[in-house]
Amino acid sequence: MNSRETDVLVIGSGLAGCAAALAAARGGSRVVMLTKQARPEESNTLYAQGGIIYRGRVDSPAQLAADIIAAGDGLCNPAAVDLLAREGPRLVDEVLIRDAHVEFDHTDDGTGALDLTAEAAHSTARIVHHADATGRSIEEAMLAAVGREPGIELLTSQTAVDLLTLSHHSRNPLDVYDPPTSVGAYVFDQASRRIGTIMARETILATGGLGRIFLHTSNPAGACGDGVAMAYRAGARCINMQYVQFHPTTLYVGDERFLISESMRGEGARLVDERGREFMRDYHPDGSLAPRDVVARGIHQMMHETGAACAFLDISHKGAGWIRSRFPRIHEKCREAGIDITAQPIPVVPAAHYSCGGVVVDEWGRSSLRRLRAVGEVSCTGLHGANRLASTSLLECLVWGTRAGQDAAASIARGGAYDLPAIDPWKYETEPVDPALVAQDWLTIRQTMWNYVGLVRSRKRLDRAHQILRELHLEIGRFYAQAELGDALIGLRNGIQAALVVLLAAIEARTSAGAHYRID
């Protein structure tokens, strides 16, 4: 890939990236959307099970806002909450249902009404879904819409290496005196193994989460904190990084952790210990329907006190046919693992699931770096506060992705200071990369984050993590400076940077709140 220019560069192809690209292209901009995956649908969105917030039969923006703020431990940004509560349902209707034709489930009573479900900490049933594979249905429909849009060029197997900025990369040394400004990205082409530049008038990060920096996670392989790491190195402000939400229920079989949707508890599944006792009543009056950080710590505490390897989620009291139709993907995945969820409980453990913090943005997705926007999980709108309410994440992707794309296109159409500087070509290094070293470094990152920066934190644990990760960061940096670049090394460099950003935020936040739980 050589140097090229575009109006809007979107990095990431999940719901947030698709929404941003569509809105920008329809606003008249030329858009390049890239993903490091070979298949563009491979994203956090693809694996989202439960659903997306719409509106309940008896509901209001104020009621939704109250639920979001309660789940966020009172630390949500009121402006962001109000924006999502007002705009979210309208955009679900306009973008997902009418434009992209997402096939949400309907009731079977002949009315044609959308089937609404409830999840933990929601005061009413307001969530639309497609069985237990809502994210897949949304992702496939939105990518189809992207494919129909002539103004969007979608590039796969392209890994963003670093954001380009005036102060770091311009050949003109006087550009250092301008305000910090993003002008595109260095991009690694996995097929040719060459690095080129994509110069952009507006850049939109939509790279997803960072769950893979922890030993146990529900996130797919690509979620290693790329966007946070790139933005942090470029000088963008990141906040609330200590609030990493652990999903309470992932399938405890083998090494991989498969998400067991929170909507299963919303539909009546009960968390029990190995004796069949509903232990969550010991930790919260809402029992199995308590906010997910409380449930995750409750399971963790029960396992610690009893020595149990896991908890169990039991929905076998429901009808077998209903279970198979409502949760077909979970039923099939558990069946492959030798578990019949219609007749026996599911072994579950908590796992890193969602980053409530990220690159801080305003109501249009604008970061602290000029011409850089962030949408979806990589961003921090303040919507989630200290703990995300179930099924808000997809809606946040839709709302801020759409608004960021619209505003980027409108800003470009108005003209103004959108000069693109001359950038030095990439300097290649040749030292071979030993896969064993990369694998061991990842294991160190993940075990350190899980043991010391996980569900329960203390000053001693965080200090130990700081000592380990700071030294590893220096070692990886020296290695990166001399090694032949590849996708694995790019991911490792981003992973250690993202881990340090989370760790440092946890060290600075001395008071427990939401997903950041200090025992001291």
Short mmCIF file of C-alpha atoms in Angstrom, two decimals:
data_model
loop_
_atom_site.label_atom_id
_atom_site.label_comp_id
_atom_site.label_asym_id
_atom_site.label_seq_id
_atom_site.Cartn_x
_atom_site.Cartn_y
_atom_site.Cartn_z
CA MET A 1 0.00 0.00 0.00
CA ASN A 2 1.36 3.40 -0.97
CA SER A 3 0.23 6.77 0.35
CA ARG A 4 -3.38 7.67 -0.42
CA GLU A 5 -5.93 10.26 0.66
CA THR A 6 -9.56 10.17 1.69
CA ASP A 7 -12.07 12.42 3.37
CA VAL A 8 -12.92 10.09 6.26
CA LEU A 9 -10.91 7.11 7.51
CA VAL A 10 -12.89 4.69 9.68
CA ILE A 11 -10.78 2.13 11.58
CA GLY A 12 -13.01 -0.80 12.52
CA SER A 13 -15.97 -2.58 10.95
CA GLY A 14 -18.37 -3.33 13.80
CA LEU A 15 -21.68 -1.54 14.30
CA ALA A 16 -20.01 1.75 15.34
CA GLY A 17 -17.70 1.74 12.32
CA CYS A 18 -20.47 0.80 9.90
CA ALA A 19 -22.80 3.47 11.27
CA ALA A 20 -20.07 6.12 11.04
CA ALA A 21 -19.07 5.13 7.50
CA LEU A 22 -22.66 5.10 6.26
CA ALA A 23 -23.47 8.48 7.79
CA ALA A 24 -20.28 10.07 6.45
CA ALA A 25 -20.75 8.69 2.94
CA ARG A 26 -24.36 9.81 2.84
CA GLY A 27 -23.15 13.23 3.93
CA GLY A 28 -21.06 13.46 0.77
CA SER A 29 -17.66 12.28 2.01
CA ARG A 30 -15.35 9.72 0.45
CA VAL A 31 -14.85 7.03 3.08
CA VAL A 32 -12.22 4.35 3.55
CA MET A 33 -13.19 1.77 6.19
CA LEU A 34 -10.54 -0.73 7.17
CA THR A 35 -10.28 -3.74 9.46
CA LYS A 36 -7.39 -5.96 10.47
CA GLN A 37 -9.67 -9.00 10.11
CA ALA A 38 -9.89 -11.04 6.92
CA ARG A 39 -13.69 -11.13 7.36
CA PRO A 40 -15.14 -7.67 8.06
CA GLU A 41 -17.97 -9.07 10.19
CA GLU A 42 -15.42 -10.33 12.75
CA SER A 43 -15.92 -7.81 15.55
CA ASN A 44 -17.32 -7.48 19.06
CA THR A 45 -20.68 -6.66 17.50
CA LEU A 46 -20.83 -10.09 15.85
CA TYR A 47 -20.73 -11.82 19.24
CA ALA A 48 -23.27 -9.62 21.04
CA GLN A 49 -26.12 -11.87 22.11
CA GLY A 50 -28.69 -10.16 24.28
CA GLY A 51 -30.09 -7.30 22.23
CA ILE A 52 -30.28 -3.55 21.81
CA ILE A 53 -32.41 -1.07 23.75
CA TYR A 54 -35.50 0.17 21.92
CA ARG A 55 -38.49 1.34 23.96
CA GLY A 56 -40.80 -0.50 26.33
CA ARG A 57 -44.59 -0.69 26.15
CA VAL A 58 -44.70 1.58 29.19
CA ASP A 59 -41.44 3.49 29.09
CA SER A 60 -39.92 6.94 28.72
CA PRO A 61 -36.52 8.54 28.11
CA ALA A 62 -36.50 9.59 31.77
CA GLN A 63 -37.09 6.01 32.94
CA LEU A 64 -34.32 4.67 30.71
CA ALA A 65 -31.98 7.42 31.88
CA ALA A 66 -32.67 6.56 35.51
CA ASP A 67 -31.83 2.89 34.89
CA ILE A 68 -28.56 3.80 33.11
CA ILE A 69 -27.47 6.13 35.92
CA ALA A 70 -28.36 3.62 38.63
CA ALA A 71 -26.32 0.89 36.93
CA GLY A 72 -23.44 3.35 36.39
CA ASP A 73 -23.21 3.97 40.14
CA GLY A 74 -24.30 7.59 39.67
CA LEU A 75 -21.12 8.45 37.73
CA CYS A 76 -22.62 8.71 34.23
CA ASN A 77 -22.33 11.85 32.12
CA PRO A 78 -25.89 13.29 32.28
CA ALA A 79 -25.63 14.84 28.81
CA ALA A 80 -24.61 11.53 27.24
CA VAL A 81 -27.36 9.65 29.06
CA ASP A 82 -29.97 12.18 27.93
CA LEU A 83 -28.72 12.04 24.34
CA LEU A 84 -28.91 8.25 24.14
CA ALA A 85 -32.30 8.07 25.85
CA ARG A 86 -33.77 10.64 23.43
CA GLU A 87 -32.09 9.67 20.17
CA GLY A 88 -31.46 5.95 20.57
CA PRO A 89 -34.92 4.47 19.91
CA ARG A 90 -35.42 6.76 16.90
CA LEU A 91 -32.15 5.62 15.32
CA VAL A 92 -32.95 1.96 15.97
CA ASP A 93 -36.13 2.49 14.02
CA GLU A 94 -34.65 4.61 11.21
CA VAL A 95 -31.23 3.00 10.70
CA LEU A 96 -31.54 -0.60 11.81
CA ILE A 97 -35.18 -1.47 11.12
CA ARG A 98 -36.15 0.71 8.14
CA ASP A 99 -32.83 1.17 6.37
CA ALA A 100 -30.71 -1.91 7.16
CA HIS A 101 -33.74 -4.22 7.60
CA VAL A 102 -32.41 -5.99 10.70
CA GLU A 103 -34.67 -8.93 11.46
CA PHE A 104 -35.60 -8.50 15.11
CA ASP A 105 -37.93 -11.08 16.66
CA HIS A 106 -41.67 -10.41 16.87
CA THR A 107 -44.28 -11.69 19.28
CA ASP A 108 -46.28 -14.76 18.26
CA ASP A 109 -49.66 -13.28 19.22
CA GLY A 110 -50.48 -12.15 15.70
CA THR A 111 -50.06 -8.42 16.39
CA GLY A 112 -46.74 -8.11 14.57
CA ALA A 113 -45.25 -6.29 17.56
CA LEU A 114 -41.55 -6.50 18.30
CA ASP A 115 -40.70 -8.97 21.05
CA LEU A 116 -39.32 -7.06 24.03
CA THR A 117 -37.22 -8.64 26.74
CA ALA A 118 -35.77 -7.40 30.02
CA GLU A 119 -32.25 -7.75 31.34
CA ALA A 120 -30.64 -7.18 34.72
CA ALA A 121 -31.10 -3.66 36.19
CA HIS A 122 -33.73 -2.66 33.59
CA SER A 123 -37.01 -1.51 35.16
CA THR A 124 -39.07 -2.65 32.15
CA ALA A 125 -38.86 -4.88 29.08
CA ARG A 126 -37.44 -2.61 26.36
CA ILE A 127 -34.82 -4.68 24.53
CA VAL A 128 -35.30 -5.96 20.99
CA HIS A 129 -33.35 -9.00 19.86
CA HIS A 130 -32.90 -11.68 17.24
CA ALA A 131 -33.01 -14.87 19.32
CA ASP A 132 -29.65 -14.91 21.13
CA ALA A 133 -27.61 -13.71 18.14
CA THR A 134 -28.66 -10.06 17.88
CA GLY A 135 -25.18 -8.79 17.15
CA ARG A 136 -24.75 -11.15 14.22
CA SER A 137 -28.05 -10.05 12.71
CA ILE A 138 -27.16 -6.35 13.09
CA GLU A 139 -23.60 -6.76 11.82
CA GLU A 140 -24.58 -8.67 8.69
CA ALA A 141 -27.35 -6.19 7.85
CA MET A 142 -25.11 -3.14 8.38
CA LEU A 143 -22.25 -4.58 6.31
CA ALA A 144 -24.74 -5.25 3.52
CA ALA A 145 -25.76 -1.58 3.71
CA VAL A 146 -22.09 -0.56 3.59
CA GLY A 147 -21.64 -2.73 0.50
CA ARG A 148 -24.50 -0.92 -1.24
CA GLU A 149 -23.00 2.53 -0.56
CA PRO A 150 -20.76 3.66 -3.46
CA GLY A 151 -18.94 6.24 -1.35
CA ILE A 152 -17.39 3.61 0.95
CA GLU A 153 -14.30 1.54 0.18
CA LEU A 154 -13.94 -1.40 2.59
CA LEU A 155 -10.42 -2.80 3.08
CA THR A 156 -9.80 -6.07 4.95
CA SER A 157 -6.58 -7.56 6.38
CA GLN A 158 -5.29 -4.01 6.94
CA THR A 159 -3.85 -3.29 10.39
CA ALA A 160 -3.58 0.27 11.66
CA VAL A 161 -0.12 0.70 13.18
CA ASP A 162 -0.21 4.27 14.50
CA LEU A 163 -2.25 7.40 14.11
CA LEU A 164 -0.51 10.11 12.11
CA THR A 165 -0.32 13.53 13.76
CA LEU A 166 1.16 16.88 12.83
CA SER A 167 3.42 16.97 15.87
CA HIS A 168 4.77 13.41 15.51
CA HIS A 169 4.95 12.76 11.76
CA SER A 170 4.87 15.91 9.64
CA ARG A 171 8.01 16.69 7.64
CA ASN A 172 7.50 20.35 8.48
CA PRO A 173 9.09 20.86 11.93
CA LEU A 174 7.02 24.01 12.48
CA ASP A 175 3.84 21.93 12.59
CA VAL A 176 4.74 21.06 16.17
CA TYR A 177 3.43 24.50 17.13
CA ASP A 178 -0.06 23.80 15.78
CA PRO A 179 -2.72 22.27 18.02
CA PRO A 180 -2.37 18.46 18.22
CA THR A 181 -4.08 17.17 15.08
CA SER A 182 -4.76 13.74 13.58
CA VAL A 183 -4.18 13.38 9.83
CA GLY A 184 -4.65 9.64 9.19
CA ALA A 185 -2.76 6.44 9.96
CA TYR A 186 0.13 4.19 9.07
CA VAL A 187 -1.43 0.93 7.82
CA PHE A 188 0.15 -2.54 7.55
CA ASP A 189 -0.99 -4.62 4.58
CA GLN A 190 -0.95 -8.23 5.80
CA ALA A 191 -0.61 -9.73 2.30
CA SER A 192 2.32 -7.64 1.03
CA ARG A 193 3.73 -6.99 4.53
CA ARG A 194 4.28 -3.36 3.53
CA ILE A 195 3.29 -0.22 5.42
CA GLY A 196 1.60 2.69 3.70
CA THR A 197 -0.18 5.85 4.79
CA ILE A 198 -3.84 6.74 4.54
CA MET A 199 -4.13 10.51 4.88
CA ALA A 200 -7.55 11.63 6.06
CA ARG A 201 -9.31 14.89 6.78
CA GLU A 202 -11.20 13.14 9.59
CA THR A 203 -10.27 9.86 11.32
CA ILE A 204 -12.82 7.82 13.26
CA LEU A 205 -11.61 5.10 15.63
CA ALA A 206 -14.08 2.22 15.95
CA THR A 207 -11.67 -0.50 17.03
CA GLY A 208 -13.71 -2.07 19.83
CA GLY A 209 -12.59 -3.26 23.23
CA LEU A 210 -9.63 -4.63 25.15
CA GLY A 211 -10.85 -7.80 26.86
CA ARG A 212 -7.98 -9.84 25.46
CA ILE A 213 -5.51 -8.17 27.82
CA PHE A 214 -7.10 -10.37 30.53
CA LEU A 215 -6.68 -14.13 30.94
CA HIS A 216 -10.42 -14.82 30.84
CA THR A 217 -12.60 -12.80 28.46
CA SER A 218 -15.75 -13.02 26.39
CA ASN A 219 -14.13 -10.88 23.67
CA PRO A 220 -12.95 -12.20 20.28
CA ALA A 221 -9.25 -12.50 19.45
CA GLY A 222 -8.91 -9.02 17.93
CA ALA A 223 -10.04 -7.10 21.02
CA CYS A 224 -6.63 -6.22 22.44
CA GLY A 225 -6.99 -2.46 22.95
CA ASP A 226 -5.61 -1.27 19.59
CA GLY A 227 -7.59 1.97 19.48
CA VAL A 228 -6.88 3.04 23.06
CA ALA A 229 -3.18 2.32 22.57
CA MET A 230 -2.92 4.26 19.31
CA ALA A 231 -4.90 7.21 20.66
CA TYR A 232 -2.87 7.29 23.88
CA ARG A 233 0.42 7.34 21.97
CA ALA A 234 -0.92 10.12 19.75
CA GLY A 235 -1.77 12.22 22.81
CA ALA A 236 -5.55 11.86 23.02
CA ARG A 237 -7.09 11.97 26.47
CA CYS A 238 -8.44 8.67 27.84
CA ILE A 239 -10.66 8.48 30.95
CA ASN A 240 -12.49 5.96 33.16
CA MET A 241 -10.13 3.19 32.08
CA GLN A 242 -10.32 1.58 35.54
CA TYR A 243 -13.94 0.60 34.89
CA VAL A 244 -13.54 -2.73 33.11
CA GLN A 245 -16.77 -4.67 33.34
CA PHE A 246 -16.57 -8.39 33.93
CA HIS A 247 -19.46 -10.38 32.54
CA PRO A 248 -20.65 -12.70 35.29
CA THR A 249 -21.55 -15.67 33.11
CA THR A 250 -19.27 -17.24 30.52
CA LEU A 251 -19.24 -20.95 29.78
CA TYR A 252 -16.65 -22.72 31.94
CA VAL A 253 -15.51 -25.52 29.65
CA GLY A 254 -12.02 -25.75 28.15
CA ASP A 255 -9.80 -22.71 27.63
CA GLU A 256 -12.13 -20.42 25.68
CA ARG A 257 -14.94 -18.53 27.40
CA PHE A 258 -18.24 -18.37 25.52
CA LEU A 259 -20.65 -15.64 26.62
CA ILE A 260 -23.89 -16.77 28.23
CA SER A 261 -26.16 -13.81 27.61
CA GLU A 262 -27.49 -11.72 30.47
CA SER A 263 -30.88 -11.98 28.79
CA MET A 264 -31.00 -15.58 30.00
CA ARG A 265 -31.18 -14.30 33.59
CA GLY A 266 -33.68 -11.70 32.40
CA GLU A 267 -35.84 -14.57 31.16
CA GLY A 268 -35.72 -16.36 34.51
CA ALA A 269 -32.46 -18.30 34.74
CA ARG A 270 -31.16 -18.65 38.31
CA LEU A 271 -27.58 -18.54 39.54
CA VAL A 272 -26.91 -21.41 41.93
CA ASP A 273 -23.94 -23.05 43.60
CA GLU A 274 -23.03 -26.70 43.26
CA ARG A 275 -25.69 -27.58 45.88
CA GLY A 276 -28.39 -25.78 43.92
CA ARG A 277 -28.67 -22.84 46.34
CA GLU A 278 -29.43 -19.36 44.90
CA PHE A 279 -26.43 -17.70 46.55
CA MET A 280 -26.79 -14.23 44.96
CA ARG A 281 -29.44 -13.27 47.53
CA ASP A 282 -26.52 -13.15 50.00
CA TYR A 283 -25.00 -10.23 48.08
CA HIS A 284 -27.88 -8.19 46.65
CA PRO A 285 -31.67 -8.05 47.13
CA ASP A 286 -32.21 -8.48 43.37
CA GLY A 287 -30.39 -11.81 43.46
CA SER A 288 -29.58 -13.10 39.99
CA LEU A 289 -30.89 -9.86 38.44
CA ALA A 290 -28.48 -7.56 40.29
CA PRO A 291 -26.19 -5.28 38.21
CA ARG A 292 -23.57 -7.33 36.44
CA ASP A 293 -20.56 -6.08 38.45
CA VAL A 294 -22.32 -7.13 41.66
CA VAL A 295 -23.18 -10.52 40.17
CA ALA A 296 -19.61 -11.04 38.92
CA ARG A 297 -18.16 -10.27 42.34
CA GLY A 298 -20.83 -12.40 44.01
CA ILE A 299 -19.79 -15.40 41.92
CA HIS A 300 -16.14 -14.61 42.60
CA GLN A 301 -16.79 -14.40 46.34
CA MET A 302 -18.83 -17.62 46.40
CA MET A 303 -16.04 -19.45 44.56
CA HIS A 304 -13.46 -18.03 46.97
CA GLU A 305 -15.45 -18.99 50.09
CA THR A 306 -16.42 -22.49 48.96
CA GLY A 307 -13.45 -23.44 46.82
CA ALA A 308 -15.79 -24.09 43.89
CA ALA A 309 -14.34 -23.93 40.39
CA CYS A 310 -17.43 -22.21 39.01
CA ALA A 311 -21.07 -21.28 39.58
CA PHE A 312 -24.06 -22.64 37.66
CA LEU A 313 -26.78 -20.92 35.65
CA ASP A 314 -30.01 -22.92 35.60
CA ILE A 315 -32.88 -22.31 33.17
CA SER A 316 -33.96 -25.94 32.95
CA HIS A 317 -37.25 -25.14 34.75
CA LYS A 318 -38.44 -23.51 31.52
CA GLY A 319 -39.92 -25.51 28.64
CA ALA A 320 -37.35 -27.29 26.49
CA GLY A 321 -38.86 -26.09 23.21
CA TRP A 322 -38.97 -22.48 24.38
CA ILE A 323 -35.33 -22.65 25.54
CA ARG A 324 -34.17 -24.00 22.19
CA SER A 325 -36.03 -21.31 20.21
CA ARG A 326 -35.13 -18.39 22.51
CA PHE A 327 -31.46 -19.31 22.98
CA PRO A 328 -30.53 -21.40 19.94
CA ARG A 329 -26.89 -20.35 19.74
CA ILE A 330 -26.25 -20.86 23.45
CA HIS A 331 -28.09 -24.19 23.33
CA GLU A 332 -25.97 -25.37 20.40
CA LYS A 333 -22.68 -24.18 21.90
CA CYS A 334 -23.41 -25.88 25.22
CA ARG A 335 -24.55 -29.05 23.43
CA GLU A 336 -21.19 -29.16 21.67
CA ALA A 337 -19.59 -29.03 25.12
CA GLY A 338 -21.75 -31.91 26.36
CA ILE A 339 -24.26 -29.81 28.30
CA ASP A 340 -28.02 -29.96 27.71
CA ILE A 341 -29.29 -26.64 29.04
CA THR A 342 -32.90 -27.85 28.87
CA ALA A 343 -32.11 -30.45 31.54
CA GLN A 344 -29.03 -29.33 33.47
CA PRO A 345 -27.37 -26.12 34.70
CA ILE A 346 -24.56 -24.39 32.81
CA PRO A 347 -21.14 -24.08 34.53
CA VAL A 348 -20.16 -20.39 34.41
CA VAL A 349 -17.39 -18.07 35.56
CA PRO A 350 -16.86 -14.28 35.24
CA ALA A 351 -14.68 -12.93 32.41
CA ALA A 352 -13.51 -9.51 31.20
CA HIS A 353 -16.26 -8.24 28.93
CA TYR A 354 -16.49 -4.48 28.36
CA SER A 355 -14.42 -1.35 28.86
CA CYS A 356 -16.59 1.48 30.19
CA GLY A 357 -13.73 3.93 29.68
CA GLY A 358 -11.80 4.90 26.58
CA VAL A 359 -10.92 7.88 24.41
CA VAL A 360 -12.99 10.71 25.84
CA VAL A 361 -15.38 12.22 23.27
CA ASP A 362 -18.19 14.75 23.11
CA GLU A 363 -21.71 14.32 21.74
CA TRP A 364 -20.35 14.20 18.15
CA GLY A 365 -17.59 11.71 18.87
CA ARG A 366 -14.86 14.37 18.83
CA SER A 367 -11.77 13.55 20.92
CA SER A 368 -9.28 15.93 22.53
CA LEU A 369 -7.16 15.56 19.37
CA ARG A 370 -8.34 17.68 16.45
CA ARG A 371 -9.86 15.70 13.56
CA LEU A 372 -9.82 12.45 15.57
CA ARG A 373 -13.12 10.90 16.62
CA ALA A 374 -13.85 7.70 18.50
CA VAL A 375 -17.06 5.67 18.62
CA GLY A 376 -18.19 2.46 20.27
CA GLU A 377 -16.27 0.65 22.99
CA VAL A 378 -12.96 2.37 22.23
CA SER A 379 -14.55 5.68 23.22
CA CYS A 380 -15.75 7.10 26.51
CA THR A 381 -18.87 9.21 26.13
CA GLY A 382 -19.49 8.98 29.87
CA LEU A 383 -22.72 7.07 29.18
CA HIS A 384 -21.77 4.05 31.26
CA GLY A 385 -20.23 5.78 34.24
CA ALA A 386 -18.65 3.13 36.44
CA ASN A 387 -20.66 0.18 35.12
CA ARG A 388 -22.54 -0.44 31.86
CA LEU A 389 -26.26 -1.19 31.84
CA ALA A 390 -27.01 -4.27 29.74
CA SER A 391 -27.73 -3.70 26.03
CA THR A 392 -26.62 -0.07 26.03
CA SER A 393 -23.40 -0.80 24.17
CA LEU A 394 -24.90 -1.55 20.76
CA LEU A 395 -27.14 1.49 21.08
CA GLU A 396 -24.18 3.70 21.96
CA CYS A 397 -22.39 2.38 18.85
CA LEU A 398 -25.39 3.28 16.70
CA VAL A 399 -26.00 6.74 18.19
CA TRP A 400 -22.41 8.01 18.34
CA GLY A 401 -21.33 6.23 15.16
CA THR A 402 -24.13 7.91 13.21
CA ARG A 403 -23.53 11.32 14.78
CA ALA A 404 -19.74 11.18 14.32
CA GLY A 405 -20.10 10.27 10.64
CA GLN A 406 -22.67 12.98 10.04
CA ASP A 407 -20.64 15.67 11.78
CA ALA A 408 -17.36 14.65 10.11
CA ALA A 409 -18.97 14.91 6.67
CA ALA A 410 -20.62 18.23 7.53
CA SER A 411 -17.32 19.66 8.82
CA ILE A 412 -15.50 18.65 5.63
CA ALA A 413 -18.29 20.08 3.47
CA ARG A 414 -17.94 23.43 5.25
CA GLY A 415 -14.27 23.54 4.23
CA GLY A 416 -11.68 25.14 6.45
CA ALA A 417 -8.28 23.97 7.68
CA TYR A 418 -8.02 20.45 6.28
CA ASP A 419 -4.51 20.57 4.84
CA LEU A 420 -2.70 17.23 4.74
CA PRO A 421 1.05 17.45 5.46
CA ALA A 422 3.91 15.53 3.85
CA ILE A 423 4.69 12.42 5.91
CA ASP A 424 7.93 10.43 6.00
CA PRO A 425 7.65 6.90 4.57
CA TRP A 426 7.87 3.96 6.98
CA LYS A 427 11.38 2.88 8.03
CA TYR A 428 11.60 -0.91 7.88
CA GLU A 429 13.55 -3.07 10.34
CA THR A 430 14.61 -6.66 9.74
CA GLU A 431 15.17 -8.52 13.03
CA PRO A 432 13.08 -11.74 12.98
CA VAL A 433 10.24 -12.07 15.49
CA ASP A 434 10.24 -15.22 17.63
CA PRO A 435 6.59 -16.35 18.08
CA ALA A 436 7.50 -17.96 21.40
CA LEU A 437 8.54 -14.60 22.83
CA VAL A 438 5.31 -12.96 21.64
CA ALA A 439 3.24 -15.77 23.16
CA GLN A 440 5.07 -15.57 26.49
CA ASP A 441 4.74 -11.79 26.67
CA TRP A 442 0.99 -12.07 26.05
CA LEU A 443 0.69 -14.70 28.78
CA THR A 444 2.49 -12.38 31.20
CA ILE A 445 0.18 -9.48 30.33
CA ARG A 446 -2.98 -11.55 30.65
CA GLN A 447 -2.10 -13.34 33.86
CA THR A 448 -0.87 -10.13 35.49
CA MET A 449 -4.01 -8.23 34.55
CA TRP A 450 -6.30 -11.07 35.67
CA ASN A 451 -4.59 -11.70 39.03
CA TYR A 452 -3.81 -8.12 40.03
CA VAL A 453 -6.09 -5.80 38.02
CA GLY A 454 -9.17 -8.02 37.82
CA LEU A 455 -12.47 -8.30 39.69
CA VAL A 456 -11.01 -7.37 43.09
CA ARG A 457 -8.11 -4.93 43.43
CA SER A 458 -5.81 -3.64 46.16
CA ARG A 459 -2.84 -1.30 46.34
CA LYS A 460 -0.39 -4.18 46.77
CA ARG A 461 -1.80 -6.04 43.79
CA LEU A 462 -1.73 -2.94 41.60
CA ASP A 463 1.83 -2.09 42.64
CA ARG A 464 2.94 -5.60 41.76
CA ALA A 465 1.27 -5.31 38.37
CA HIS A 466 2.94 -1.94 37.77
CA GLN A 467 6.37 -3.37 38.45
CA ILE A 468 5.82 -6.28 36.04
CA LEU A 469 4.11 -4.39 33.21
CA ARG A 470 6.39 -1.35 33.29
CA GLU A 471 9.46 -3.51 32.71
CA LEU A 472 7.68 -5.55 30.05
CA HIS A 473 6.60 -2.35 28.29
CA LEU A 474 10.23 -1.25 28.03
CA GLU A 475 11.33 -4.66 26.74
CA ILE A 476 8.58 -4.78 24.10
CA GLY A 477 9.40 -1.22 23.05
CA ARG A 478 13.06 -2.09 22.48
CA PHE A 479 12.06 -5.23 20.61
CA TYR A 480 9.54 -3.34 18.45
CA ALA A 481 12.09 -0.70 17.46
CA GLN A 482 14.35 -3.31 15.79
CA ALA A 483 12.01 -6.11 14.70
CA GLU A 484 10.42 -6.89 11.36
CA LEU A 485 6.87 -5.63 11.67
CA GLY A 486 3.93 -8.01 11.57
CA ASP A 487 0.37 -8.21 12.82
CA ALA A 488 1.33 -10.16 15.95
CA LEU A 489 3.94 -7.62 17.02
CA ILE A 490 1.60 -4.69 16.35
CA GLY A 491 -1.04 -6.34 18.57
CA LEU A 492 1.47 -7.08 21.35
CA ARG A 493 2.69 -3.48 21.39
CA ASN A 494 -0.88 -2.24 21.61
CA GLY A 495 -1.81 -4.82 24.24
CA ILE A 496 0.92 -3.83 26.69
CA GLN A 497 0.11 -0.14 26.19
CA ALA A 498 -3.62 -0.70 26.78
CA ALA A 499 -2.88 -2.78 29.88
CA LEU A 500 -0.75 0.01 31.33
CA VAL A 501 -3.44 2.61 30.64
CA VAL A 502 -5.99 0.49 32.56
CA LEU A 503 -3.53 -0.20 35.37
CA LEU A 504 -2.50 3.43 35.85
CA ALA A 505 -6.14 4.52 35.96
CA ALA A 506 -6.84 1.85 38.59
CA ILE A 507 -3.87 3.03 40.69
CA GLU A 508 -5.04 6.65 40.57
CA ALA A 509 -8.69 5.79 41.41
CA ARG A 510 -8.46 5.00 45.10
CA THR A 511 -12.21 4.85 45.78
CA SER A 512 -14.32 1.83 44.87
CA ALA A 513 -17.10 2.51 42.39
CA GLY A 514 -18.97 0.23 40.02
CA ALA A 515 -16.63 -2.08 38.13
CA HIS A 516 -13.55 -0.72 39.97
CA TYR A 517 -13.64 -2.59 43.28
CA ARG A 518 -10.94 -1.99 45.87
CA ILE A 519 -10.78 -4.21 48.95
CA ASP A 520 -8.53 -1.71 50.76
#
